[in-house]
PDB file of C-alpha atoms and ligand atoms in Angstrom:
ATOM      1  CA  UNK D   1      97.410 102.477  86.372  1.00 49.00           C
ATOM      2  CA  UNK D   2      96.977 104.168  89.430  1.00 59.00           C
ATOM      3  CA  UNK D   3      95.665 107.893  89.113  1.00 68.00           C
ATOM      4  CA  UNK D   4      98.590 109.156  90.895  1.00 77.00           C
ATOM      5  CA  UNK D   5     101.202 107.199  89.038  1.00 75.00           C
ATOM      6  CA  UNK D   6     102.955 110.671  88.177  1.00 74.00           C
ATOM      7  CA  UNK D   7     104.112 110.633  91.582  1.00 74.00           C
ATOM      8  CA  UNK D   8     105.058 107.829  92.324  1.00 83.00           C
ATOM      9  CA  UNK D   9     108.152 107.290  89.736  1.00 90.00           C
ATOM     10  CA  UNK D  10     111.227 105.275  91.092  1.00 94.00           C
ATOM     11  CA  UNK D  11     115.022 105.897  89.702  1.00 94.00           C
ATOM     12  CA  UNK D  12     115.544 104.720  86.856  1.00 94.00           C
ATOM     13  CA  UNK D  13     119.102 105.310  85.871  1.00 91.00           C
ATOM     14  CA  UNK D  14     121.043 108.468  85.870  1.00 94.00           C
ATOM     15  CA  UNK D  15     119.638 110.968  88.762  1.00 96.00           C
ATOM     16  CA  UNK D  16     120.532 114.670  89.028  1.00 96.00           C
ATOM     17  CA  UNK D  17     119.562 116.006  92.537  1.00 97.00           C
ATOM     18  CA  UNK D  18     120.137 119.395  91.716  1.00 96.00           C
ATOM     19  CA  UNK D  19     117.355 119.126  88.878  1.00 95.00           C
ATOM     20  CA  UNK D  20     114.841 117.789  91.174  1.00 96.00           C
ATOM     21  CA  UNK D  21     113.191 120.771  93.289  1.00 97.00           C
ATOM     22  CA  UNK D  22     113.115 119.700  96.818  1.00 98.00           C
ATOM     23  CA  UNK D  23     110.024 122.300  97.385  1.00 98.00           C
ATOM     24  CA  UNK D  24     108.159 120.027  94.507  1.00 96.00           C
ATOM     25  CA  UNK D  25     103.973 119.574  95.268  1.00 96.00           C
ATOM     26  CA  UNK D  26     102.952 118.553  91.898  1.00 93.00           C
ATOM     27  CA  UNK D  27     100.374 122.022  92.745  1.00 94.00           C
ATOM     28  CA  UNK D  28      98.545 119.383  95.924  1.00 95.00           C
ATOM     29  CA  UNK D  29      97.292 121.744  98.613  1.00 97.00           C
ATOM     30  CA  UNK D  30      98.262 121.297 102.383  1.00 98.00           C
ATOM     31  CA  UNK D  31      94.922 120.883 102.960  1.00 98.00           C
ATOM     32  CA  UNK D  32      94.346 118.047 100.289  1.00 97.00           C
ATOM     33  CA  UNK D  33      97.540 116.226 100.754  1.00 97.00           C
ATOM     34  CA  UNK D  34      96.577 115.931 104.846  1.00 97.00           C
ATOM     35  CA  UNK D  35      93.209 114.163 103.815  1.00 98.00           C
ATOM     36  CA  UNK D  36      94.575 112.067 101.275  1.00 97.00           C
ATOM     37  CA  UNK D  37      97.368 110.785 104.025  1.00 97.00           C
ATOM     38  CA  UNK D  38      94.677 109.927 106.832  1.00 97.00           C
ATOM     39  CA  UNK D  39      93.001 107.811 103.681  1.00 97.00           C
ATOM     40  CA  UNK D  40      96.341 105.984 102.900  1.00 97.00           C
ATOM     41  CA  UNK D  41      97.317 105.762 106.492  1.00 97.00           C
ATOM     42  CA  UNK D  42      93.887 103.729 106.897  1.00 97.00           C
ATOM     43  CA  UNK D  43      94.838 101.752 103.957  1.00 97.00           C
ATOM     44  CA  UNK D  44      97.876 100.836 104.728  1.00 97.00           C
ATOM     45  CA  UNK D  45      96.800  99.590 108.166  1.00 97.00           C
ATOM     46  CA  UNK D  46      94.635  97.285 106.468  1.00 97.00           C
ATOM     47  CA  UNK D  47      97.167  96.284 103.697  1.00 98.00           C
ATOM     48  CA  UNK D  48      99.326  95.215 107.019  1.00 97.00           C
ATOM     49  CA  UNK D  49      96.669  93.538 109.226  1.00 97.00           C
ATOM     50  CA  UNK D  50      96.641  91.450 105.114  1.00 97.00           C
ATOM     51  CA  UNK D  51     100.005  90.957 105.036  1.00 98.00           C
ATOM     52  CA  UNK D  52     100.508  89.929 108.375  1.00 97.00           C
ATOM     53  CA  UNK D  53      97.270  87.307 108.110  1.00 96.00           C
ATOM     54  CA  UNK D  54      98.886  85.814 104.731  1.00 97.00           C
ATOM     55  CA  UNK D  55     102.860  85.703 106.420  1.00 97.00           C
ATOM     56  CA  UNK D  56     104.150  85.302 103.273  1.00 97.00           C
ATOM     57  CA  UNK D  57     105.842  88.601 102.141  1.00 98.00           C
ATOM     58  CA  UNK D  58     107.367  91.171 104.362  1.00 98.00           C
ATOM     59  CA  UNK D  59     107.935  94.924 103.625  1.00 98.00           C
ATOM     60  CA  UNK D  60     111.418  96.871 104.251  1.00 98.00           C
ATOM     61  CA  UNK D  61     111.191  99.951 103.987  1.00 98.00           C
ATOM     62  CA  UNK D  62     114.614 102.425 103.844  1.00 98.00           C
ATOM     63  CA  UNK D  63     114.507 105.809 104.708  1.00 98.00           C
ATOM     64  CA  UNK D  64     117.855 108.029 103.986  1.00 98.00           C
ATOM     65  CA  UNK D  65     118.126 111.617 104.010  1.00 98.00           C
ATOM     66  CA  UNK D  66     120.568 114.468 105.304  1.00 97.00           C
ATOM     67  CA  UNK D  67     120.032 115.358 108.904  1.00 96.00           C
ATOM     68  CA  UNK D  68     116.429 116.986 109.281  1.00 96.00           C
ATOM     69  CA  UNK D  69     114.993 115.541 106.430  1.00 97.00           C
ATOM     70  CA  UNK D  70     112.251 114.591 108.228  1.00 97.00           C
ATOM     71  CA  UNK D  71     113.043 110.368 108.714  1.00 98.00           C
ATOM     72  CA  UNK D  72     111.816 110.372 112.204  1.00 96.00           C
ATOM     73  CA  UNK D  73     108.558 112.714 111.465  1.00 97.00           C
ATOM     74  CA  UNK D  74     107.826 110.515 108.554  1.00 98.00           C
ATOM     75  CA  UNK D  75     107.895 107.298 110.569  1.00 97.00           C
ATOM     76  CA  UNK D  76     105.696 109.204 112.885  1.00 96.00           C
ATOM     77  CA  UNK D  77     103.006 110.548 110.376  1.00 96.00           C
ATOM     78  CA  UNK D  78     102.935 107.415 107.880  1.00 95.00           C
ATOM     79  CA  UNK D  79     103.258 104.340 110.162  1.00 93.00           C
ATOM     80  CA  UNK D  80     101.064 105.644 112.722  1.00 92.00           C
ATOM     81  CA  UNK D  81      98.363 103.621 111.605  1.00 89.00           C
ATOM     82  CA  UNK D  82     100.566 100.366 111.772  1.00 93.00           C
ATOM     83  CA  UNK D  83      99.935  97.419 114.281  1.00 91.00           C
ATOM     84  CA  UNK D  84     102.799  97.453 116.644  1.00 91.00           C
ATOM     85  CA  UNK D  85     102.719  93.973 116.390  1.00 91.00           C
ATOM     86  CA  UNK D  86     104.363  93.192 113.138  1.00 94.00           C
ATOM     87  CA  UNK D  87     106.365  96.252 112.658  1.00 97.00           C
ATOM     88  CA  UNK D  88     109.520  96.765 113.668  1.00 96.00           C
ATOM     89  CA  UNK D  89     111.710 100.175 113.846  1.00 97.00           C
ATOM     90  CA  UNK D  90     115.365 100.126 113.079  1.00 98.00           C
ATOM     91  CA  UNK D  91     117.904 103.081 113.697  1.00 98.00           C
ATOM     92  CA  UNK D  92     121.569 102.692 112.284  1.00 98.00           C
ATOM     93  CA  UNK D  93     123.560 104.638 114.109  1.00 97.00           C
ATOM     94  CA  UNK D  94     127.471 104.377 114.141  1.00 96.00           C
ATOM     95  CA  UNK D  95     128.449 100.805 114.282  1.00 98.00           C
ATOM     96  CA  UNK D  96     129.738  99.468 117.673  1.00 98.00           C
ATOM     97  CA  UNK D  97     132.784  97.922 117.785  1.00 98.00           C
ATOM     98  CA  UNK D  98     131.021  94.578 117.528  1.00 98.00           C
ATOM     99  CA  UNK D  99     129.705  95.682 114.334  1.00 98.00           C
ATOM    100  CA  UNK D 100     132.681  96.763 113.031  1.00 97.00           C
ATOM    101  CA  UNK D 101     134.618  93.492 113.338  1.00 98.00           C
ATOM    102  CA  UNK D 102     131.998  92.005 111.001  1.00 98.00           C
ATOM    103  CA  UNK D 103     130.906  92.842 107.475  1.00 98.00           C
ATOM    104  CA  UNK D 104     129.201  95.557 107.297  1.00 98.00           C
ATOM    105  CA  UNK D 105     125.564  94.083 106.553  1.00 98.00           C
ATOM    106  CA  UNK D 106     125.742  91.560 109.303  1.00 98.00           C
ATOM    107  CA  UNK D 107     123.808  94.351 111.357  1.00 98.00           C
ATOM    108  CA  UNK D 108     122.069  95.105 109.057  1.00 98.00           C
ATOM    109  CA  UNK D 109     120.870  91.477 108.021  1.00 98.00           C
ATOM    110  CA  UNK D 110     119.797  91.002 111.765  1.00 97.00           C
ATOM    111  CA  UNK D 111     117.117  93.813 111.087  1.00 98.00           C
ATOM    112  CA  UNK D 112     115.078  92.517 108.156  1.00 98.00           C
ATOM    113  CA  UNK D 113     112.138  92.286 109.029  1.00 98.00           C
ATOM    114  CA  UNK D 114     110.276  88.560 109.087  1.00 98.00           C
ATOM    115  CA  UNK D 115     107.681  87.114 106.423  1.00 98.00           C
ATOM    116  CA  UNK D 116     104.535  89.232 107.602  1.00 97.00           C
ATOM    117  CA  UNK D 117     106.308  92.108 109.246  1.00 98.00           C
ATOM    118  CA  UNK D 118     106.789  95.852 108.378  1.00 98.00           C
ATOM    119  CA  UNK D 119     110.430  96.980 108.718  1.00 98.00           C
ATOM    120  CA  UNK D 120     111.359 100.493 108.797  1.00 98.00           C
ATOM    121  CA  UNK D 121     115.012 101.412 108.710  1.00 98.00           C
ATOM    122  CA  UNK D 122     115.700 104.990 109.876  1.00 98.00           C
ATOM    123  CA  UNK D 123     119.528 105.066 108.026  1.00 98.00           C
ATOM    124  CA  UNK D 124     120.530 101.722 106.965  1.00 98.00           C
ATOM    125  CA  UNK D 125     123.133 100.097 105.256  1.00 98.00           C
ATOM    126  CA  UNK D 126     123.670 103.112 102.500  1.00 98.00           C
ATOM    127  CA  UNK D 127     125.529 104.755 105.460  1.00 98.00           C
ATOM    128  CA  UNK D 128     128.342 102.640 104.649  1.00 98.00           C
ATOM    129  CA  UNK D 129     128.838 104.387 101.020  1.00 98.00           C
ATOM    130  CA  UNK D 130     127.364 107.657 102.389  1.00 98.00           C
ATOM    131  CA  UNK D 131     129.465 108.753 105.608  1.00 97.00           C
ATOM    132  CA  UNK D 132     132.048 106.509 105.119  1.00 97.00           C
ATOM    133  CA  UNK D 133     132.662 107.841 102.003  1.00 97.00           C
ATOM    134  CA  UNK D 134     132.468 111.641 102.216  1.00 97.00           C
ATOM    135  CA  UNK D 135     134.738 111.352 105.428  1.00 97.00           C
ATOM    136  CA  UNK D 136     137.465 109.506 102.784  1.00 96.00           C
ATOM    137  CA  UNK D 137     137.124 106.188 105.594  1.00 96.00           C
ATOM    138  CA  UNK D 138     136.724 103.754 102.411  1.00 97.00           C
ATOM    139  CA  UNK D 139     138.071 104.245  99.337  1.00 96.00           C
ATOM    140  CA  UNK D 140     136.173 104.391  95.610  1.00 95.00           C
ATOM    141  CA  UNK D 141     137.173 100.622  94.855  1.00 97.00           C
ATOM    142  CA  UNK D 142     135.565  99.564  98.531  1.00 98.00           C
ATOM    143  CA  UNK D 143     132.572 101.492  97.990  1.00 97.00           C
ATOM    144  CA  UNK D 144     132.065 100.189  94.707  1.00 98.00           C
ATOM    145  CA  UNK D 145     132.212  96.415  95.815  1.00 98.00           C
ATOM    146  CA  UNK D 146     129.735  97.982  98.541  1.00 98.00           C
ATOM    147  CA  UNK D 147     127.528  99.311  96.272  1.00 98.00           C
ATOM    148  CA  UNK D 148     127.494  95.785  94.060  1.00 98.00           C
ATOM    149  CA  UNK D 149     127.019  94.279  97.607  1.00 98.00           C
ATOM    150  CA  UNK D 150     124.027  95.912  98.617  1.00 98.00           C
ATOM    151  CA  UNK D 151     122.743  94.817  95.107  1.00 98.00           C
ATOM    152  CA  UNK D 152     123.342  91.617  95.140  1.00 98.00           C
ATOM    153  CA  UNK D 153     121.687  91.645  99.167  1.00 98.00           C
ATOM    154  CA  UNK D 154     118.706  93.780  98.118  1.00 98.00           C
ATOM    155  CA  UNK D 155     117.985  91.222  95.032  1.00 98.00           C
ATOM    156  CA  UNK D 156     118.412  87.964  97.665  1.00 98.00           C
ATOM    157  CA  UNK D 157     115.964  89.635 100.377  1.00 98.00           C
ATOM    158  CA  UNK D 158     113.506  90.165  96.711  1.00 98.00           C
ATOM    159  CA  UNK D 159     113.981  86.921  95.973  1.00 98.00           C
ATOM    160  CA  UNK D 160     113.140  85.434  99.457  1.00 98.00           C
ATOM    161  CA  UNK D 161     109.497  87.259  99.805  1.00 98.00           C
ATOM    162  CA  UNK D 162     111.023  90.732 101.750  1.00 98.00           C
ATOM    163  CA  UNK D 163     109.965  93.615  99.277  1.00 98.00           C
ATOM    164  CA  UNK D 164     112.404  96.398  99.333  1.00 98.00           C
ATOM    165  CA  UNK D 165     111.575 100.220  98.895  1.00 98.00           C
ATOM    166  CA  UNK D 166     114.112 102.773  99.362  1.00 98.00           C
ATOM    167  CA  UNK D 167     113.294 106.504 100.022  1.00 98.00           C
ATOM    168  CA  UNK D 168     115.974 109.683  99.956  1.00 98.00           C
ATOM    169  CA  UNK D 169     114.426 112.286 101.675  1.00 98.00           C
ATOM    170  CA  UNK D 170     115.201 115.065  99.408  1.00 98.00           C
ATOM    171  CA  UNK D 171     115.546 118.489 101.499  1.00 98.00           C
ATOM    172  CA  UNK D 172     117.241 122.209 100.681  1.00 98.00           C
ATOM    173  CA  UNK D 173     120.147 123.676 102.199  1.00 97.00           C
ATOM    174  CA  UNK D 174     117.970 126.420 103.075  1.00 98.00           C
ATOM    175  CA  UNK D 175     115.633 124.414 104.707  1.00 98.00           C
ATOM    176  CA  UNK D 176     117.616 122.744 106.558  1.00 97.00           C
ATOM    177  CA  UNK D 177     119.319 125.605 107.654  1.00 96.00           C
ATOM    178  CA  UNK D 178     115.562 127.173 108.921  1.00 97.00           C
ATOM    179  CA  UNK D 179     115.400 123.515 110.715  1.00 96.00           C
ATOM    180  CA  UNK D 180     118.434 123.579 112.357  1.00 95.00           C
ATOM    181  CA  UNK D 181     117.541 126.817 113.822  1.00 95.00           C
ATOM    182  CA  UNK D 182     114.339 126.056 114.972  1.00 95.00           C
ATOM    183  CA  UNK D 183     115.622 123.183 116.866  1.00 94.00           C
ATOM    184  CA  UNK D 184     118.456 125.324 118.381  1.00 93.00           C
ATOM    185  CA  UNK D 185     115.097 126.935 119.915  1.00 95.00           C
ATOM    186  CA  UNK D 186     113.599 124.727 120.714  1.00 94.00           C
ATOM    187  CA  UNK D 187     114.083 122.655 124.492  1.00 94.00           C
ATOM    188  CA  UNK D 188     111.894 119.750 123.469  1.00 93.00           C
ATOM    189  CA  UNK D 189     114.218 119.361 120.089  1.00 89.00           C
ATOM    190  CA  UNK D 190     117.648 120.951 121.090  1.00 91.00           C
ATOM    191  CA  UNK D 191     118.733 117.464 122.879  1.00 91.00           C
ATOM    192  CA  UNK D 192     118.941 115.797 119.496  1.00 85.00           C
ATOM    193  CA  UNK D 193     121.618 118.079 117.955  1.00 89.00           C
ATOM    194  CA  UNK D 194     125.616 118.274 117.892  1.00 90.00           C
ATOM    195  CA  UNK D 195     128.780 119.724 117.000  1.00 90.00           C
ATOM    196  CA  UNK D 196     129.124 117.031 114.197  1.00 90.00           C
ATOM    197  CA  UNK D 197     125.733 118.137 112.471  1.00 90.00           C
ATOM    198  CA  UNK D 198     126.964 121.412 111.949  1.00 90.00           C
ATOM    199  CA  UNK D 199     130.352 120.417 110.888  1.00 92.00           C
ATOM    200  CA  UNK D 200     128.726 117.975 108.382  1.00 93.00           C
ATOM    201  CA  UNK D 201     126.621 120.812 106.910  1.00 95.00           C
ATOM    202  CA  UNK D 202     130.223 122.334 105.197  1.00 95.00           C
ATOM    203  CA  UNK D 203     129.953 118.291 102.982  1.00 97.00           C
ATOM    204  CA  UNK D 204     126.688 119.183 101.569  1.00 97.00           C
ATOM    205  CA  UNK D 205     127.650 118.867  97.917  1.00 97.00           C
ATOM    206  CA  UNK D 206     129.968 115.670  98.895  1.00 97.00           C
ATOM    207  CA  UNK D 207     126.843 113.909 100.250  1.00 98.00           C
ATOM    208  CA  UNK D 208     124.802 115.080  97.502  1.00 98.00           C
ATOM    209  CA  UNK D 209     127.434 113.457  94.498  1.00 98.00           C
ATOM    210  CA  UNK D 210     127.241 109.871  97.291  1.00 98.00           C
ATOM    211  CA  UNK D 211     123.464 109.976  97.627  1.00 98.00           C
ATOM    212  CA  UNK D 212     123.561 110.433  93.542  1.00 98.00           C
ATOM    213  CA  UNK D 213     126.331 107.464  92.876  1.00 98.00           C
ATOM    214  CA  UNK D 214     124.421 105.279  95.532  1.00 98.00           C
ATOM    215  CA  UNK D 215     121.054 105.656  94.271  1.00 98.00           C
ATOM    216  CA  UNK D 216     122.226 105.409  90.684  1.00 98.00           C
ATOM    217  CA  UNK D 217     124.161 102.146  91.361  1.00 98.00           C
ATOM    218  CA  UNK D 218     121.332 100.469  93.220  1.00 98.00           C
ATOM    219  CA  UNK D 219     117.941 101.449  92.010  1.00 98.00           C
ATOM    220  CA  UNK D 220     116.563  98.373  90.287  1.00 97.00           C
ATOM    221  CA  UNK D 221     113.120  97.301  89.005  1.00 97.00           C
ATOM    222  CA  UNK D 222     112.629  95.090  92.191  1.00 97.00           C
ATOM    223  CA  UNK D 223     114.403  97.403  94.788  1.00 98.00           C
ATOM    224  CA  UNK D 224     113.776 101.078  93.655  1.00 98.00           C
ATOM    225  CA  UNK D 225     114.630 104.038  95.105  1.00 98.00           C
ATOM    226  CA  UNK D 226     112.439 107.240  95.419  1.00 98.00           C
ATOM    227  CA  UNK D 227     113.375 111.123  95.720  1.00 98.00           C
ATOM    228  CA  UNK D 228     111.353 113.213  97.779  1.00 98.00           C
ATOM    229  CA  UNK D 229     110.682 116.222  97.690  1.00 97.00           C
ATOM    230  CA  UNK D 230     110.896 116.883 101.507  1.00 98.00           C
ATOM    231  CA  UNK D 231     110.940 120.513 102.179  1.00 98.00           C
ATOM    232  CA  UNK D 232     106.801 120.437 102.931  1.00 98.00           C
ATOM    233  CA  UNK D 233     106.661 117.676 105.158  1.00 98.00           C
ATOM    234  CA  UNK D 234     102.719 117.151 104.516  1.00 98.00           C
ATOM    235  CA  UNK D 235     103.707 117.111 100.494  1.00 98.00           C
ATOM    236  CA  UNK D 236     106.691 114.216 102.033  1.00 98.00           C
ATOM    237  CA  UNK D 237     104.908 111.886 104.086  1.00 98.00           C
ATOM    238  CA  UNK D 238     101.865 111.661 101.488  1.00 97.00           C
ATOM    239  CA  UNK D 239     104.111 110.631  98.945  1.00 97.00           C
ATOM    240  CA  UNK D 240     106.084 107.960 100.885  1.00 98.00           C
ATOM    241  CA  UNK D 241     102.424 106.694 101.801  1.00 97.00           C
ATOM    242  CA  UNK D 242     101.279 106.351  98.349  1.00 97.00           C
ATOM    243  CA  UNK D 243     104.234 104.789  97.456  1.00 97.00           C
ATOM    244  CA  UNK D 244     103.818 102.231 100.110  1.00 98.00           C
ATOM    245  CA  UNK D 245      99.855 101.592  99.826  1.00 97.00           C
ATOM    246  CA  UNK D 246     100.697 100.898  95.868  1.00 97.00           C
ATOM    247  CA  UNK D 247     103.284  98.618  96.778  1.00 97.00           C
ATOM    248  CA  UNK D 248     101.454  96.474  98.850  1.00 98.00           C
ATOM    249  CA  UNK D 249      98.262  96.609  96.722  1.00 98.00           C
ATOM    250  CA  UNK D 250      99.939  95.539  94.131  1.00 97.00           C
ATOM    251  CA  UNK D 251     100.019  91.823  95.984  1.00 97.00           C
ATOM    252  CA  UNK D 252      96.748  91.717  95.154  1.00 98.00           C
ATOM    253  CA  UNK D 253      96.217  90.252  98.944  1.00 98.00           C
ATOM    254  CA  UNK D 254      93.061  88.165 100.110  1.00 97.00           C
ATOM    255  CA  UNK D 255      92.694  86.668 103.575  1.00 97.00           C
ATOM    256  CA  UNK D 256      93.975  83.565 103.998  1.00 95.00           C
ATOM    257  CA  UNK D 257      91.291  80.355 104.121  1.00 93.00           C
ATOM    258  CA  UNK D 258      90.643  78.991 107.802  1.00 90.00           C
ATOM    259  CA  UNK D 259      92.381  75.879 108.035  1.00 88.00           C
ATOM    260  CA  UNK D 260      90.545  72.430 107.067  1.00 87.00           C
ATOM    261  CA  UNK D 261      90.551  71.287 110.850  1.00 88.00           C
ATOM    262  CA  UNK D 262      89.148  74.378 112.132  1.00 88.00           C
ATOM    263  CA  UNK D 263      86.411  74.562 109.922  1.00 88.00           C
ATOM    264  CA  UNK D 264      85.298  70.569 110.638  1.00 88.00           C
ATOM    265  CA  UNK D 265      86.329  71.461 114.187  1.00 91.00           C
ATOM    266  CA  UNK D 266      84.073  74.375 114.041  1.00 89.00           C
ATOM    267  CA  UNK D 267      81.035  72.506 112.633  1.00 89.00           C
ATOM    268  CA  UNK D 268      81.691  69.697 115.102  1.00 91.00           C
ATOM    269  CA  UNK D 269      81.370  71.917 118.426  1.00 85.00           C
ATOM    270  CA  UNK D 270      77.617  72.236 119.426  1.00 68.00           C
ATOM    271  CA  UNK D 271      76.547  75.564 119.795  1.00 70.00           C
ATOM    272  CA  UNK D 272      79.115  76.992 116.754  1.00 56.00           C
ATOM    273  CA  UNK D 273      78.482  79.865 114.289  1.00 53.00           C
ATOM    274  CA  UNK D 274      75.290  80.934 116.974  1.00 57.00           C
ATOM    275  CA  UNK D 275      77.296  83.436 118.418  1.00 52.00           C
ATOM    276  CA  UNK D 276      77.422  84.514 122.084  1.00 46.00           C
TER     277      UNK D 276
HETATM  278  P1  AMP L 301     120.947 110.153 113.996  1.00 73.64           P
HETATM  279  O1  AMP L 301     120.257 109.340 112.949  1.00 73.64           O
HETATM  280  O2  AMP L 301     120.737 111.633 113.824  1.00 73.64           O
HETATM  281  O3  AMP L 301     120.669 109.685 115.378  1.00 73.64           O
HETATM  282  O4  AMP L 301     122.538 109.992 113.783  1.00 73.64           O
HETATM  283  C1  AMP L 301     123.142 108.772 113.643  1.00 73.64           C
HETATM  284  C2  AMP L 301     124.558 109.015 113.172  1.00 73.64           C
HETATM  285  O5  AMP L 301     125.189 107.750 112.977  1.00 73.64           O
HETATM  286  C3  AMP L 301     124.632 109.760 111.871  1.00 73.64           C
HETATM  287  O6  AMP L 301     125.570 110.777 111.952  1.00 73.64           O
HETATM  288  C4  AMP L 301     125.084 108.697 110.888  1.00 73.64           C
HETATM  289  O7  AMP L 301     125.818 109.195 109.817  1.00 73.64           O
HETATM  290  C5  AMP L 301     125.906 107.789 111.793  1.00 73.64           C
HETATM  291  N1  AMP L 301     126.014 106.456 111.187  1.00 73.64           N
HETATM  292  C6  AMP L 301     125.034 105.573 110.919  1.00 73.64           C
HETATM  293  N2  AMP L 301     125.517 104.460 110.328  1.00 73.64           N
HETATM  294  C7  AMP L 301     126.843 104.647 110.209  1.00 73.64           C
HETATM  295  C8  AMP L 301     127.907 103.877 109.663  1.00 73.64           C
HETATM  296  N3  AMP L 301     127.683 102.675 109.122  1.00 73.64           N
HETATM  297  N4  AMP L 301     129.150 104.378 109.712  1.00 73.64           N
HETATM  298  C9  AMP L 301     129.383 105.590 110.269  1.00 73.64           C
HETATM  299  N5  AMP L 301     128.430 106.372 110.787  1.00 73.64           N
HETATM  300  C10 AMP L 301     127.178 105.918 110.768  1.00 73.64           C
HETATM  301 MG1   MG L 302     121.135 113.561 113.917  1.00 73.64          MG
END
């Protein structure tokens, strides 16, 4: 078992936001947490550059959180080290009319990413029993076929080599609040916000009770969720890291033999294996 396996605990059946502090470090230091991320950033790199070499597995990788949370910064701070090639960002925004004359995972579907690819969805298809729902635009029944839905999708992709791990960033009110405001200050961030975000500040408890029904109804052995604590981003993106590098050691990965024709091919060509 990993040394760290105290942090790295999926749901598992009933979960109670409220009773899980956002502000959470387990007592890491900023300092500490910052090395142990460049380590796993370098791991998972390598873990890729495997993954990509064997092409038999991909990785989907969910990131939900109120606005703020930090999806953007994590992508930013815990992919960095990810070959462009074989990775492949997704942002959900509000379906186009396109979208909205089809089911609502054919978008979604579209997006997984292929055997030997990373895929990162920044919002995904929980929006659909998340905003949806608070704004009373489906009712319970429809988000409950949803919700059995996304199972039964989630345990398919399993099942056909895409492993799925799902992460809620888990912030405060009050630090969000402190976010928002900084932003509002800021020209290089300002851009990014609306009317809406405020307005969907007043649902806070209404997302929180969603987030809690959707995570409860979909957190399985083979498709977990995770809760972050997200209020210290350096305490957020080490934990979504470690998450990830166990995953994908996990596979127990080796590179993948030459082929039988290169090696003859190889031995064949005068002047092989003496480098140059
Ligand atoms: P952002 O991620 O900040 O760029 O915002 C994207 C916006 O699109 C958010 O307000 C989401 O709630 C919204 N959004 C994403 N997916 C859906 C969906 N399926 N239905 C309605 N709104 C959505
Ligand atoms: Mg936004």
């Amino acid at each position: 078992m990993a040394k760290d396996a105290h942090l790295l605990v999926p749901v598992d059946g009933k979960v109670h936001l409220d009773k899980i502090d956002p502000k959470e470090t387990h007592g890491l230091s900023e300092a500490r947490a910052k090395t142990a991320l460049i380590r796993d950033v370098q791991a998972l790199s390598e873990l890729h550059d495997l993954l990509y070499a064997n092409g038999k597995r991909a990785l989907l990788i969910v990131l939900q959180g109120m606005d703020s949370a930090g999806k953007d910064g994590t992508i930013r701070h815990v992919m960095q080290g990810l070959s462009p090639q074989g990775t492949v960002v997704s942002p959900f925004k509000q379906p186009t009319e396109q979208e909205l004359a089809h089911d609502f995972l054919w978008r979604v579907h579209q997006r997984v990413p292929a055997k030997g690819a990373i895929g990162i969805f920044n919002r995904s298809h929980y929006e659909d029993v998340l905003v949806v729902r608070v704004h009373h635009l489906i009712s319970d029944q429809v988000a409950k076929e949803r919700l059995r839905a996304i199972r039964h999708f989630e345990r398919e992709l399993d099942e056909a080599g895409v492993i799925v791990r799902k992460f809620f960033l888990h912030l405060s009110r009050e630090e969000q609040a402190k976010r928002f405001e900084e932003r509002r200050q800021d020209r290089r961030k300002n851009w990014k916000m609306s009317a809406a975000d405020f307005q969907e500040t007043k649902l806070w408890d209404h997302y929180q009770r969603a987030y809690e029904e959707a995570i409860e109804a979909t957190s399985t052995k083979d498709c977990p969720w995770y809760v972050v604590p997200s209020d210290h981003r350096w305490y957020r993106n080490l934990l979504v890291a470690k998450v990830l590098v166990h995953t994908l050691k996990e596979l127990k990965m080796d590179w993948p033999l030459p082929a039988e024709d290169a090696v003859l091919a190889a031995k064949a060509s005068p002047g092989a294996g003496q480098g140059g």
